[in-house]
Short mmCIF file of C-alpha atoms and ligand atoms in Angstrom, two decimals:
data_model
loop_
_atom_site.label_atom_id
_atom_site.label_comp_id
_atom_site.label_asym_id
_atom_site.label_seq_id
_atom_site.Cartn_x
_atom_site.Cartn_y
_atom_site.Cartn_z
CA UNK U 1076 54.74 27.72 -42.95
CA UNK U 1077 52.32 30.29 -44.20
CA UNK U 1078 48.47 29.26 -44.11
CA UNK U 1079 46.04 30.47 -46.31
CA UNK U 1080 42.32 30.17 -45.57
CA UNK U 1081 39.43 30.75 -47.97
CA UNK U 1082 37.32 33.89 -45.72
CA UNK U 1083 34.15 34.17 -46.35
CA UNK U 1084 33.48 37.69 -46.05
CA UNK U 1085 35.88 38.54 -49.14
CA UNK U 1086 34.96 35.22 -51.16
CA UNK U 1087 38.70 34.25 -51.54
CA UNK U 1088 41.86 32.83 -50.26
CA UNK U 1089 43.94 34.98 -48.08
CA UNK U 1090 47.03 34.47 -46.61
CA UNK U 1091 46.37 34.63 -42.78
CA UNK U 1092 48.25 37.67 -40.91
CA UNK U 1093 47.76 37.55 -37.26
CA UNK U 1094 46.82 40.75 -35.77
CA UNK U 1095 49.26 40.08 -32.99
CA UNK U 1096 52.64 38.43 -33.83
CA UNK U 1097 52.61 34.76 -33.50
CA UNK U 1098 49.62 34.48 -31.77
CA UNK U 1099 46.24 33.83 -33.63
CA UNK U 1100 42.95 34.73 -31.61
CA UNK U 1101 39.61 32.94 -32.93
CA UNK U 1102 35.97 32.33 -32.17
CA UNK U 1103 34.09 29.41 -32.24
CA UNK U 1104 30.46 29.69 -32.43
CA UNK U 1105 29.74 26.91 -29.86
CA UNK U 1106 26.62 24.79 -28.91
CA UNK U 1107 24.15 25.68 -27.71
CA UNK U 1108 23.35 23.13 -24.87
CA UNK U 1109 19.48 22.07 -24.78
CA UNK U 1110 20.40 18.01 -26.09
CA UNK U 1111 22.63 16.16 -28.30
CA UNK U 1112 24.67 17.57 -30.96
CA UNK U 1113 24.23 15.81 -33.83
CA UNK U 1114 26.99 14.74 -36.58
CA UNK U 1115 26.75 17.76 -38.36
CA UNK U 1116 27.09 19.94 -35.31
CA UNK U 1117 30.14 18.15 -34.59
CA UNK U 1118 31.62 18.46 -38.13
CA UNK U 1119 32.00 22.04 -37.53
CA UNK U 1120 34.40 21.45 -33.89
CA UNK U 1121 36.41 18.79 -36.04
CA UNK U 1122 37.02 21.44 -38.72
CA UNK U 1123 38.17 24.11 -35.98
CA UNK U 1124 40.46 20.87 -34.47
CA UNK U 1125 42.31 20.85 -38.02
CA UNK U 1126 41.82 24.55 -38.14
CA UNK U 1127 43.67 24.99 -34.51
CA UNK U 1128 46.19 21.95 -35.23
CA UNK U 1129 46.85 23.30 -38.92
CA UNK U 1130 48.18 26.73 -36.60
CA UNK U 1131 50.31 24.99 -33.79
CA UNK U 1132 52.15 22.76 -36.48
CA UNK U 1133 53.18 26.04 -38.28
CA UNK U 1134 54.31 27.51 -35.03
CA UNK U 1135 51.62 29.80 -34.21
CA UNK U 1136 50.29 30.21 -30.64
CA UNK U 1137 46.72 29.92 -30.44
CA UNK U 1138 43.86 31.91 -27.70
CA UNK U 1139 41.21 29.85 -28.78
CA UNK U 1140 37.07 30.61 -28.00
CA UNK U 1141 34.25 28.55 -28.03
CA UNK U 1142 31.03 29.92 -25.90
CA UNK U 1143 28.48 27.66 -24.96
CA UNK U 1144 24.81 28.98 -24.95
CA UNK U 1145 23.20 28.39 -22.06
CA UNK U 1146 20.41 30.58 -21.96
CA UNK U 1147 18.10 31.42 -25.01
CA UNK U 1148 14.78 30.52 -26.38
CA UNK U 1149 15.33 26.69 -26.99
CA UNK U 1150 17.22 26.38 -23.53
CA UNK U 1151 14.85 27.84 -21.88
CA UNK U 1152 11.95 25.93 -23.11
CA UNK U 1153 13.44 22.50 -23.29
CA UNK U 1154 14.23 22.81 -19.30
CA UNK U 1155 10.66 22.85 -19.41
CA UNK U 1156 10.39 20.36 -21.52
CA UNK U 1157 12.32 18.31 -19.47
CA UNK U 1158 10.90 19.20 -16.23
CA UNK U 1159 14.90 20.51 -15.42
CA UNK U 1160 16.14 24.50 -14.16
CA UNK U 1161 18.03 25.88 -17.01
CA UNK U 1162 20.99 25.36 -15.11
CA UNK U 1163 20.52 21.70 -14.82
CA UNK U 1164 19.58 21.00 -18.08
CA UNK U 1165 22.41 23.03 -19.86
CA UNK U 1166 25.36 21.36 -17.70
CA UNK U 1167 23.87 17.53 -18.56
CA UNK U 1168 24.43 18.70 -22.36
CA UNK U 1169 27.49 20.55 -21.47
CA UNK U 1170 29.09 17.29 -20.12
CA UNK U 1171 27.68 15.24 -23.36
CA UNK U 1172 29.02 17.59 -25.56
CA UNK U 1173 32.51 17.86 -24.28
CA UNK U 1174 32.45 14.06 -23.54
CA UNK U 1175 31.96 14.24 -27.59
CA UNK U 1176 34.55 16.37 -28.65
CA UNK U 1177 37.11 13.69 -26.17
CA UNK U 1178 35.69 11.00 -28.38
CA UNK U 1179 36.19 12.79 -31.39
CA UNK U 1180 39.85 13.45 -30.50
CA UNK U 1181 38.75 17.08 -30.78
CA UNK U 1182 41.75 19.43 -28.63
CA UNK U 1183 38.61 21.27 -25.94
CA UNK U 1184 39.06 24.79 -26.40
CA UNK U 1185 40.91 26.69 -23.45
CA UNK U 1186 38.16 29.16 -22.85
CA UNK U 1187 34.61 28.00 -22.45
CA UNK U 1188 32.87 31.10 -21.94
CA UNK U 1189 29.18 30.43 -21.05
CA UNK U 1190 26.84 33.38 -21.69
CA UNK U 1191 25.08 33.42 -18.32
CA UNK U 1192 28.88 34.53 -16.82
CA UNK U 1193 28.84 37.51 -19.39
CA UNK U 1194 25.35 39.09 -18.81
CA UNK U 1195 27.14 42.21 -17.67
CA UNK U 1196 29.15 42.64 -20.49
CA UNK U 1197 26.15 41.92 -22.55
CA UNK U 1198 24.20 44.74 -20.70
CA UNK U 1199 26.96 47.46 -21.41
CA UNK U 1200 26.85 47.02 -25.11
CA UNK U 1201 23.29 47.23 -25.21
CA UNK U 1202 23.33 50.33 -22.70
CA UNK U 1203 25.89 52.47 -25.59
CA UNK U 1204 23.87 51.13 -28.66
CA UNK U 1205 21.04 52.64 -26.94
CA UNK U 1206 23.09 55.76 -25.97
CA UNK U 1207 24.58 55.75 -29.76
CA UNK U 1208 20.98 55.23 -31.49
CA UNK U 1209 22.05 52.40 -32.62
CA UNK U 1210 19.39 50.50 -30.96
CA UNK U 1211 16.21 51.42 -29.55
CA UNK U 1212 13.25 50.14 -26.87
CA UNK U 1213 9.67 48.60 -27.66
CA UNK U 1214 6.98 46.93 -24.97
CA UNK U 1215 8.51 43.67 -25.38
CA UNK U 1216 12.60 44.74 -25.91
CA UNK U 1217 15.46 46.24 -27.07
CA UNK U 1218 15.72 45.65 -30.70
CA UNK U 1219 18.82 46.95 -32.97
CA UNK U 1220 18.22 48.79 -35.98
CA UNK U 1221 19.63 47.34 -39.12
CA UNK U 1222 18.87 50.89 -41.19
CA UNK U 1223 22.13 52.29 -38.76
CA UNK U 1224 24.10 50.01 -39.70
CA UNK U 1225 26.74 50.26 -42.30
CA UNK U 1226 26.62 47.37 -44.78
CA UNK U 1227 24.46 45.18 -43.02
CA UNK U 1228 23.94 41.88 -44.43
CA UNK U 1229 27.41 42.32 -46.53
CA UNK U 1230 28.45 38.66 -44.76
CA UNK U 1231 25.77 36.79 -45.96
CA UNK U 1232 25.46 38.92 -49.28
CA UNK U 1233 21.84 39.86 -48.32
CA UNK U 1234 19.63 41.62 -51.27
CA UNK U 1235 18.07 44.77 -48.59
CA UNK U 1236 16.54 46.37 -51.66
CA UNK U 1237 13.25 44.59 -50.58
CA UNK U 1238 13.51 45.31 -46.78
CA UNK U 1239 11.07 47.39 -44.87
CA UNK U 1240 11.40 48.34 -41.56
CA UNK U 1241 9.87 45.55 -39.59
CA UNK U 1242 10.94 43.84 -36.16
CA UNK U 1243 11.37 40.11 -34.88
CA UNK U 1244 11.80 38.41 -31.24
CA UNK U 1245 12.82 35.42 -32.55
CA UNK U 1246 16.56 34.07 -32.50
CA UNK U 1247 16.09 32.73 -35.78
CA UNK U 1248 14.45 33.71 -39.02
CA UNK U 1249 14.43 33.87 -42.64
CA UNK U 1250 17.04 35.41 -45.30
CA UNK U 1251 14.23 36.71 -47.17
CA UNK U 1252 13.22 39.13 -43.87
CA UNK U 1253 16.04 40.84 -42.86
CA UNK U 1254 14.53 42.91 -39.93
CA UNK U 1255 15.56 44.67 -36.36
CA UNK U 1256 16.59 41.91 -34.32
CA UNK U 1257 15.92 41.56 -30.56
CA UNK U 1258 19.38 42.42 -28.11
CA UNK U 1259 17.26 42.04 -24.93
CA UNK U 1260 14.07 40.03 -24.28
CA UNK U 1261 11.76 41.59 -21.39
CA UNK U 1262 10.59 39.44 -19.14
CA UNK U 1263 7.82 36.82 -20.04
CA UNK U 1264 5.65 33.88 -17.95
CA UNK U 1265 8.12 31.62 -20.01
CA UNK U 1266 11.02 32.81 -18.71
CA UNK U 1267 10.46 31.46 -15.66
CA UNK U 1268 13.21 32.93 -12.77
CA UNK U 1269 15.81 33.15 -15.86
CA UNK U 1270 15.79 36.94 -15.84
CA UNK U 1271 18.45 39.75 -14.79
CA UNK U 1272 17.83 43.26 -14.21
CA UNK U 1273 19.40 45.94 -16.12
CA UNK U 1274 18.88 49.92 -16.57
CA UNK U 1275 16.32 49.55 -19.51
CA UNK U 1276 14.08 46.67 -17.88
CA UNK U 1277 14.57 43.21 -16.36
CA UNK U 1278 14.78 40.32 -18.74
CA UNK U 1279 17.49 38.18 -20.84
CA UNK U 1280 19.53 38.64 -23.86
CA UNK U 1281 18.86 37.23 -27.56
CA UNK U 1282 21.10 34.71 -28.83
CA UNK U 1283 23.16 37.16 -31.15
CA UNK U 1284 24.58 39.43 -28.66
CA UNK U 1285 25.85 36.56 -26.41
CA UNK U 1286 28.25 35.74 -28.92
CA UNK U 1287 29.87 39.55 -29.65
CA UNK U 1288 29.87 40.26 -25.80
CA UNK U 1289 31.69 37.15 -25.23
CA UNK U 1290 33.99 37.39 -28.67
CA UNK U 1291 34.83 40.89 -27.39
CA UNK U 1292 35.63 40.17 -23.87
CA UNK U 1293 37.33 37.20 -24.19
CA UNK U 1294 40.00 38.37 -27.50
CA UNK U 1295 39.69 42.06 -27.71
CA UNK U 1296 37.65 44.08 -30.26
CA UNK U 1297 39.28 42.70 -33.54
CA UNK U 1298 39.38 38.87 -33.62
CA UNK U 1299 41.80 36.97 -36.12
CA UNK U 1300 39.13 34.25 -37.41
CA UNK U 1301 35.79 33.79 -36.32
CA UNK U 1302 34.24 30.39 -37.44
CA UNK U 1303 30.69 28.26 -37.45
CA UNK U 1304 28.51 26.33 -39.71
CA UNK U 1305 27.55 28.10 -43.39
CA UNK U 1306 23.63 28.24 -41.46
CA UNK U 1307 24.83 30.78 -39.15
CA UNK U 1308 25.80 33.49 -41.73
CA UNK U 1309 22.61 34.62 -41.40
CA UNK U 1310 21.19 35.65 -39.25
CA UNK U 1311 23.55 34.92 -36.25
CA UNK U 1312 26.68 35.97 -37.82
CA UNK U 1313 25.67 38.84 -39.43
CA UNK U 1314 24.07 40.76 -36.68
CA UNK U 1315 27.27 39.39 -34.48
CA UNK U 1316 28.87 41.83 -36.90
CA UNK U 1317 26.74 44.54 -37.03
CA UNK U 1318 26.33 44.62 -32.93
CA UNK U 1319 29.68 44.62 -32.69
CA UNK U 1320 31.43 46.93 -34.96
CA UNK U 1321 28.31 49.80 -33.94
CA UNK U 1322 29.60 49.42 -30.79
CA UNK U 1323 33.28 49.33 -31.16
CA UNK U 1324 33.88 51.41 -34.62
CA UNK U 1325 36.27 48.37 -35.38
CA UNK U 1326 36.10 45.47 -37.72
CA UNK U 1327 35.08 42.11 -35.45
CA UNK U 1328 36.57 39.69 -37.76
CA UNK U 1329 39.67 39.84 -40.06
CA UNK U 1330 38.18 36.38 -41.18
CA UNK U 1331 35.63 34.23 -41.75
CA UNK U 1332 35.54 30.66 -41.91
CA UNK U 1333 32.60 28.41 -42.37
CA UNK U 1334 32.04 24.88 -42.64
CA UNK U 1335 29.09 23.39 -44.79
CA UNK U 1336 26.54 20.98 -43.95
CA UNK U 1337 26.38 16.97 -43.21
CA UNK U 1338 23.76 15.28 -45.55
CA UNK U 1339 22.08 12.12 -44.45
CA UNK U 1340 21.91 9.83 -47.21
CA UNK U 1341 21.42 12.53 -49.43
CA UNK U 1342 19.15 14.44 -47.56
CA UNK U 1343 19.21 17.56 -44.83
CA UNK U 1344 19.14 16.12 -41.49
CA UNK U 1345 15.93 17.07 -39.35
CA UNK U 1346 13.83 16.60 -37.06
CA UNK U 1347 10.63 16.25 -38.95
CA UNK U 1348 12.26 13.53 -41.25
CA UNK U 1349 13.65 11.92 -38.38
CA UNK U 1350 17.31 11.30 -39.64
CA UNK U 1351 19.09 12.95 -36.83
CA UNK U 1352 22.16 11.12 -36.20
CA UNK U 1353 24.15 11.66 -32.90
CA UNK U 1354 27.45 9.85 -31.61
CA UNK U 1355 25.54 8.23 -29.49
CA UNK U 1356 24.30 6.52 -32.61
CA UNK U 1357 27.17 6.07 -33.83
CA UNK U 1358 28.95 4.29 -30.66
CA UNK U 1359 26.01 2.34 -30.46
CA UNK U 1360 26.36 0.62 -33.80
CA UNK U 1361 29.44 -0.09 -32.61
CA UNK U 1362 31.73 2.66 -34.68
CA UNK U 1363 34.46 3.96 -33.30
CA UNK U 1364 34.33 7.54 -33.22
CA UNK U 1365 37.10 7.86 -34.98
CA UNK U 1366 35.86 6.52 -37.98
CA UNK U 1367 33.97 9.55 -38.04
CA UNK U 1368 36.34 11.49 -37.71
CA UNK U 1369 38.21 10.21 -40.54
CA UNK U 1370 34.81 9.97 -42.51
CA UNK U 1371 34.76 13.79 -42.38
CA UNK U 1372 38.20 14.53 -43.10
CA UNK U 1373 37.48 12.54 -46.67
CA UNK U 1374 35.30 15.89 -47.82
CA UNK U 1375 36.69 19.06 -47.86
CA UNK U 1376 35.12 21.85 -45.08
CA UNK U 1377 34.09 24.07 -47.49
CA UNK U 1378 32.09 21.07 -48.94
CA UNK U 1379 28.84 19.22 -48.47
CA UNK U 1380 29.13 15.73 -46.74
CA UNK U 1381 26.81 13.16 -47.68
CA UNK U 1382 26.65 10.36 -44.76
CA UNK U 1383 25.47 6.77 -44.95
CA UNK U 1384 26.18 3.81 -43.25
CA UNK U 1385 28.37 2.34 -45.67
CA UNK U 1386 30.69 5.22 -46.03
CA UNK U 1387 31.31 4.88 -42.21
CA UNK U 1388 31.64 1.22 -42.37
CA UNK U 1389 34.52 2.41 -45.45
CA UNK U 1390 35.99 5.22 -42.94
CA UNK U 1391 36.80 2.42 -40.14
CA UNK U 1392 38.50 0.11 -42.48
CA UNK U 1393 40.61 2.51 -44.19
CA UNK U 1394 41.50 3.69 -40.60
CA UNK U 1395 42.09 0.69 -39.34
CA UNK U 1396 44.37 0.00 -42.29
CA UNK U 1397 46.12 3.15 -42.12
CA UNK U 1398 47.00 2.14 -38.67
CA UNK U 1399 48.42 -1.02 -39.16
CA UNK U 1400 51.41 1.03 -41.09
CA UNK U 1401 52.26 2.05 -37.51
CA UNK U 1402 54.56 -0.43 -36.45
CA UNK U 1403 56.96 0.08 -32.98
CA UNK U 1404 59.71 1.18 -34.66
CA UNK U 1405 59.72 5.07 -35.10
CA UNK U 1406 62.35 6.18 -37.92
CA UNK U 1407 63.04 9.56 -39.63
CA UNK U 1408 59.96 11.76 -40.94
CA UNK U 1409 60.14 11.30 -45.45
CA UNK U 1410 61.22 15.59 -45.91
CA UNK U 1411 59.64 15.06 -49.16
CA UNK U 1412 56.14 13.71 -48.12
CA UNK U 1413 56.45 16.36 -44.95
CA UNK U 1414 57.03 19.50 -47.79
CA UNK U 1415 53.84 17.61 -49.87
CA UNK U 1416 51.66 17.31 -46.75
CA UNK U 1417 52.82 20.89 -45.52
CA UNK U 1418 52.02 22.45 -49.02
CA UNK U 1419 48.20 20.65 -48.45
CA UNK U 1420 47.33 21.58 -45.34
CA UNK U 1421 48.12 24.91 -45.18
CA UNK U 1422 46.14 25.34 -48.62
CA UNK U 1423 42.38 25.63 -46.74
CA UNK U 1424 42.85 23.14 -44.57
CA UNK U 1425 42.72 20.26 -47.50
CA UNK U 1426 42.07 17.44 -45.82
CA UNK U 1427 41.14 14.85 -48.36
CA UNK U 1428 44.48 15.37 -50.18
CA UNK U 1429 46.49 15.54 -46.65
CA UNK U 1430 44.41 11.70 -46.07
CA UNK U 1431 45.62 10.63 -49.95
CA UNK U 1432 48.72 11.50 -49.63
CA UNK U 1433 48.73 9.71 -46.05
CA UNK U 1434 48.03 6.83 -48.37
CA UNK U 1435 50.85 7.25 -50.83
CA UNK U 1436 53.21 7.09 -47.85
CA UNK U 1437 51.52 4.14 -46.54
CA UNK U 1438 51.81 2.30 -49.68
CA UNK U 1439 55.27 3.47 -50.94
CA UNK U 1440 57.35 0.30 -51.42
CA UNK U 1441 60.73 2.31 -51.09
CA UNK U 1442 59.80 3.37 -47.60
CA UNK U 1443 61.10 1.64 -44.85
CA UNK U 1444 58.34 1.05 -42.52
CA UNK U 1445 59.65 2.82 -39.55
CA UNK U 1446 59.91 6.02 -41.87
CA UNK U 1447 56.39 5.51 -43.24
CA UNK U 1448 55.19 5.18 -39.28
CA UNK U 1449 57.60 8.56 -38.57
CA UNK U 1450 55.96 10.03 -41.50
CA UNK U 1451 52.25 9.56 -40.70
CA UNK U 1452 52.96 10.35 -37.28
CA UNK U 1453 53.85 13.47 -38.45
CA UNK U 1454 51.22 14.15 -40.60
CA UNK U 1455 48.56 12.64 -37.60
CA UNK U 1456 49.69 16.15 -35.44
CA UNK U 1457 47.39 17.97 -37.68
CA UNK U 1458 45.04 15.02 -38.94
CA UNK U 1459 44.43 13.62 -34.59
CA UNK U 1460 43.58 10.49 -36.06
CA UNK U 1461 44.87 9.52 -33.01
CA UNK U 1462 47.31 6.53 -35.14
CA UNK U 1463 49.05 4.45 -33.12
CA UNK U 1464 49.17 0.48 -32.57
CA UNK U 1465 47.38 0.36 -29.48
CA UNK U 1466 44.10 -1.06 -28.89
CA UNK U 1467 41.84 2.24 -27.53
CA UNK U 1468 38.81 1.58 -25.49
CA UNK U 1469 35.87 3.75 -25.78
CA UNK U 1470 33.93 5.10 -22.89
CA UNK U 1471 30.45 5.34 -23.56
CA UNK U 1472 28.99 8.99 -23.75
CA UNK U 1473 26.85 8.36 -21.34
CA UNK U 1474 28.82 6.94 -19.13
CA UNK U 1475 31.56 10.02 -19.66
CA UNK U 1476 28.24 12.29 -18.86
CA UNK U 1477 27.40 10.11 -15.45
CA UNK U 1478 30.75 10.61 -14.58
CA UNK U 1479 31.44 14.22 -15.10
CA UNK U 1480 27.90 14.97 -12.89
CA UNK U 1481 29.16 12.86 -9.97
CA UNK U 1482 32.60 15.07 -10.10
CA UNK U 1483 30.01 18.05 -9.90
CA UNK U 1484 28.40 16.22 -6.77
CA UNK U 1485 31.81 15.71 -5.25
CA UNK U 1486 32.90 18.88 -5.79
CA UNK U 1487 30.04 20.10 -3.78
CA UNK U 1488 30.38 17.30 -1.34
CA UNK U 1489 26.77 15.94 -1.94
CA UNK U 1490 28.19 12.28 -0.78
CA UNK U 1491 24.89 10.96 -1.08
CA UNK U 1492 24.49 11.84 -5.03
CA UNK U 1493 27.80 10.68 -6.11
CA UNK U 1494 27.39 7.37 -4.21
CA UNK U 1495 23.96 6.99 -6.19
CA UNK U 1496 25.79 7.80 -9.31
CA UNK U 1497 28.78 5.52 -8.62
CA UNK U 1498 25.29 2.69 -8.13
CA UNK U 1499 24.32 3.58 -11.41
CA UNK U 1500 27.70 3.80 -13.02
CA UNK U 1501 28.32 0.32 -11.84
CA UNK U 1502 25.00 -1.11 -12.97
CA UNK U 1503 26.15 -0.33 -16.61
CA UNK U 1504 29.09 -2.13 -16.65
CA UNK U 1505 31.93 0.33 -15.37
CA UNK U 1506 33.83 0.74 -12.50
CA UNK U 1507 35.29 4.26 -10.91
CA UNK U 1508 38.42 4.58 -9.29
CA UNK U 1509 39.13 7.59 -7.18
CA UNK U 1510 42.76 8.40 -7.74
CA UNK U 1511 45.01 11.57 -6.93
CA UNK U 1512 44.84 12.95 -10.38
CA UNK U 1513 40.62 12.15 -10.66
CA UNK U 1514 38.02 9.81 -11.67
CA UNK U 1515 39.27 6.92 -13.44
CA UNK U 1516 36.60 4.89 -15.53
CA UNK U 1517 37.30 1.24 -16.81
CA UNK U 1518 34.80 -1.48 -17.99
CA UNK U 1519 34.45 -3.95 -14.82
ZN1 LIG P 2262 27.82 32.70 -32.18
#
């Protein structure tokens, strides 16, 4: 099965030809781990899910990279915030987030790389764009220097016409003002004891070379598919590629692949209107997460989502319904609907077709129902709708995140912490049982 993915850096659908055989190397630009992800966030992992699945069920091995960012300016300040070292706060949102991808029947990504293992790596590249003029050193950093670059901004189809040479600390900024961006951050008050010394001064990286260092390391200088949401083509994405390629002379990314936003009832979710919807949420109202998963399967990556209540409340009946065409008995997968489905999927990743046609099986009257069940159960390797009879119970994130901090506490045999955790655990409602293969959670 050839796949063909709609790359963002050529505006078009290419067929995708692995730079090494059968095996497909790609980049997730992961969270960065300072509180909850919210529903959009999370859109983007379920797209590289389907992404990832899409590639096993045609046969393709997959090295698969997601980073989590656990030092940069909003880290950093919310451990503040929070009254937490960087190092606590980032592995309490670590756990949540993970705990979320679980829920969201979301494969985890092998390779987790976090940036504060890959300061070194970070610190070379900066050392030969310094060494290669590519970058250059001011009182408060090491900033690169767009002008060297060749077709900067070509990602994000950036208008430079307008661009004088100006210079910004930030991580994040404005289309409009393309400008140097910061590689290295000398040290400041706020930084607290989050610094690390390196040949051109003492300090911490910015947010866009984490990524490249990591990308490189981890998959080699040329990467299959790099993905994240459509707001990190710019700035994140396209000084990932500008970083990079000055320092290697090599493409990054044969592809790009971006997912769009989540609207809340029409409107961009934010903080300042206060419609920031988490799992959490979600679980709380009593959703499965599931339903969200299938929720976001019914729009098409490439376009906007609008979520409301309603069309959640839709998603779990329909799944629920689509479920019940799973009966015990297992027959032979439809060739027909499995050529159909194939064709779908492996057009960008079509999900709203792949979940109609899921329908037409389910409601094709010349279908015996253990081929309809064989059928969707083929279809489900790719969708991880997770279909099956049984009755699934849902672990609370929280609970998930208590748990995976009192496995951190055993691991470093601090008794006392994971017997006060295994108190709290308790007073919400769930049990643990220590078995050979781990932690085992169930509601008392
Ligand atoms: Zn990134």
């Amino acid at each position: 099965m050839d796949v063909a993915l709609f790359n963002t850096f050529s505006r078009s659908l290419e067929k995708l030809e692995p730079l090494h055989d059968h095996e497909v190397r790609m980049y997730h630009c992961g969270p960065t781990v300072y509180d909850y992800a919210h529903i959009g966030n999370l859109r983007a992992y379920i797209s590289c899910d389907i992404l990832r699945r899409t590639l096993e069920y045609a046969g393709y091995s997959v090295k698969q990279v997601m980073n989590i960012t656990d030092i940069d300016d909003k880290t950093i300040k919310r451990s503040h915030d929070e009254g937490l070292t960087l190092s606590e706060l980032t592995k309490k949102y670590e756990a949540i987030f993970l705990a979320d991808l679980r829920h969201l029947n979301i494969n985890v990504p092998e390779h987790l790389p976090h940036a504060t293992e890959h300061i070194a790596g970070m610190i070379a590249i900066i050392e030969k764009l310094l060494r290669d003029d590519f970058a250059y050193k001011t009182d408060d950093g090491v900033y690169f220097n767009i002008a060297k670059s060749k077709g900067y901004g070509a990602l994000a189809e950036l208008d430079l016409t307008a661009v004088t040479q100006s210079r910004i600390a930030n991580d994040e900024y404005d289309k409009k003002n393309a400008r140097d961006f910061a590689l290295w951050k000398f040290w400041t008050e706020d930084d607290g004891e989050n610094v690390f010394d390196a040949s051109f001064g003492r300090g911490r990286p910015g947010w866009h070379i984490e990524c490249s260092a990591m990308a490189i390391s981890e998959l080699g200088e040329t990467i299959d598919i790099h993905t994240g949401g459509v707001d990190l083509l710019f700035p994140h994405h396209t000084n990932e590629i500008a970083q990079s390629e000055a320092f290697t002379g090599k493409p990054f990314a044969k592809m790009w692949l971006h997912n769009e936003f989540v609207m809340v009832d029409g409107q961009k979710m934010s903080k300042s209107l206060g419609n920031i919807i988490t799992l959490r949420t979600i679980v709380e109202k009593d959703f499965s997460p599931l339903a969200y998963r299938y929720f976001v399967l019914g729009a098409h990556y490439r376009a906007k989502s609008n979520f409301t209540w309603e069309g959640l409340e839709g998603a779990e009946t329909a799944l629920a319904r689509l479920e019940s065409h799973i009966g015990e008995e297992i027959g032979k997968i439809n060739e027909s609907y499995k050529k159909r489905f194939e064709e779908i999927i492996s057009n960008d990743l079509d999900t709203p077709r792949a979940l109609a046609l899921a329908w037409e099986v389910a409601k094709d009257a010349e279908l015996s129902n253990a081929d309809k069940a064989a059928t969707l159960l083929n279809f489900d390797r790719v969708l991880g709708l997770s279909l099956s009879p049984k009755q699934k119970e849902i672990i609370p994130v929280e609970i998930e995140a208590l748990v995976r901090t009192r496995e951190e506490a055993r691991k470093n045999k601090d008794w006392k912490k994971s017997d006060s955790l295994r108190t709290e655990i308790n007073s919400l409602g769930y049990e643990i049982l220590d078995t050979e293969e781990g932690q085992v959670v169930q509601r008392f």
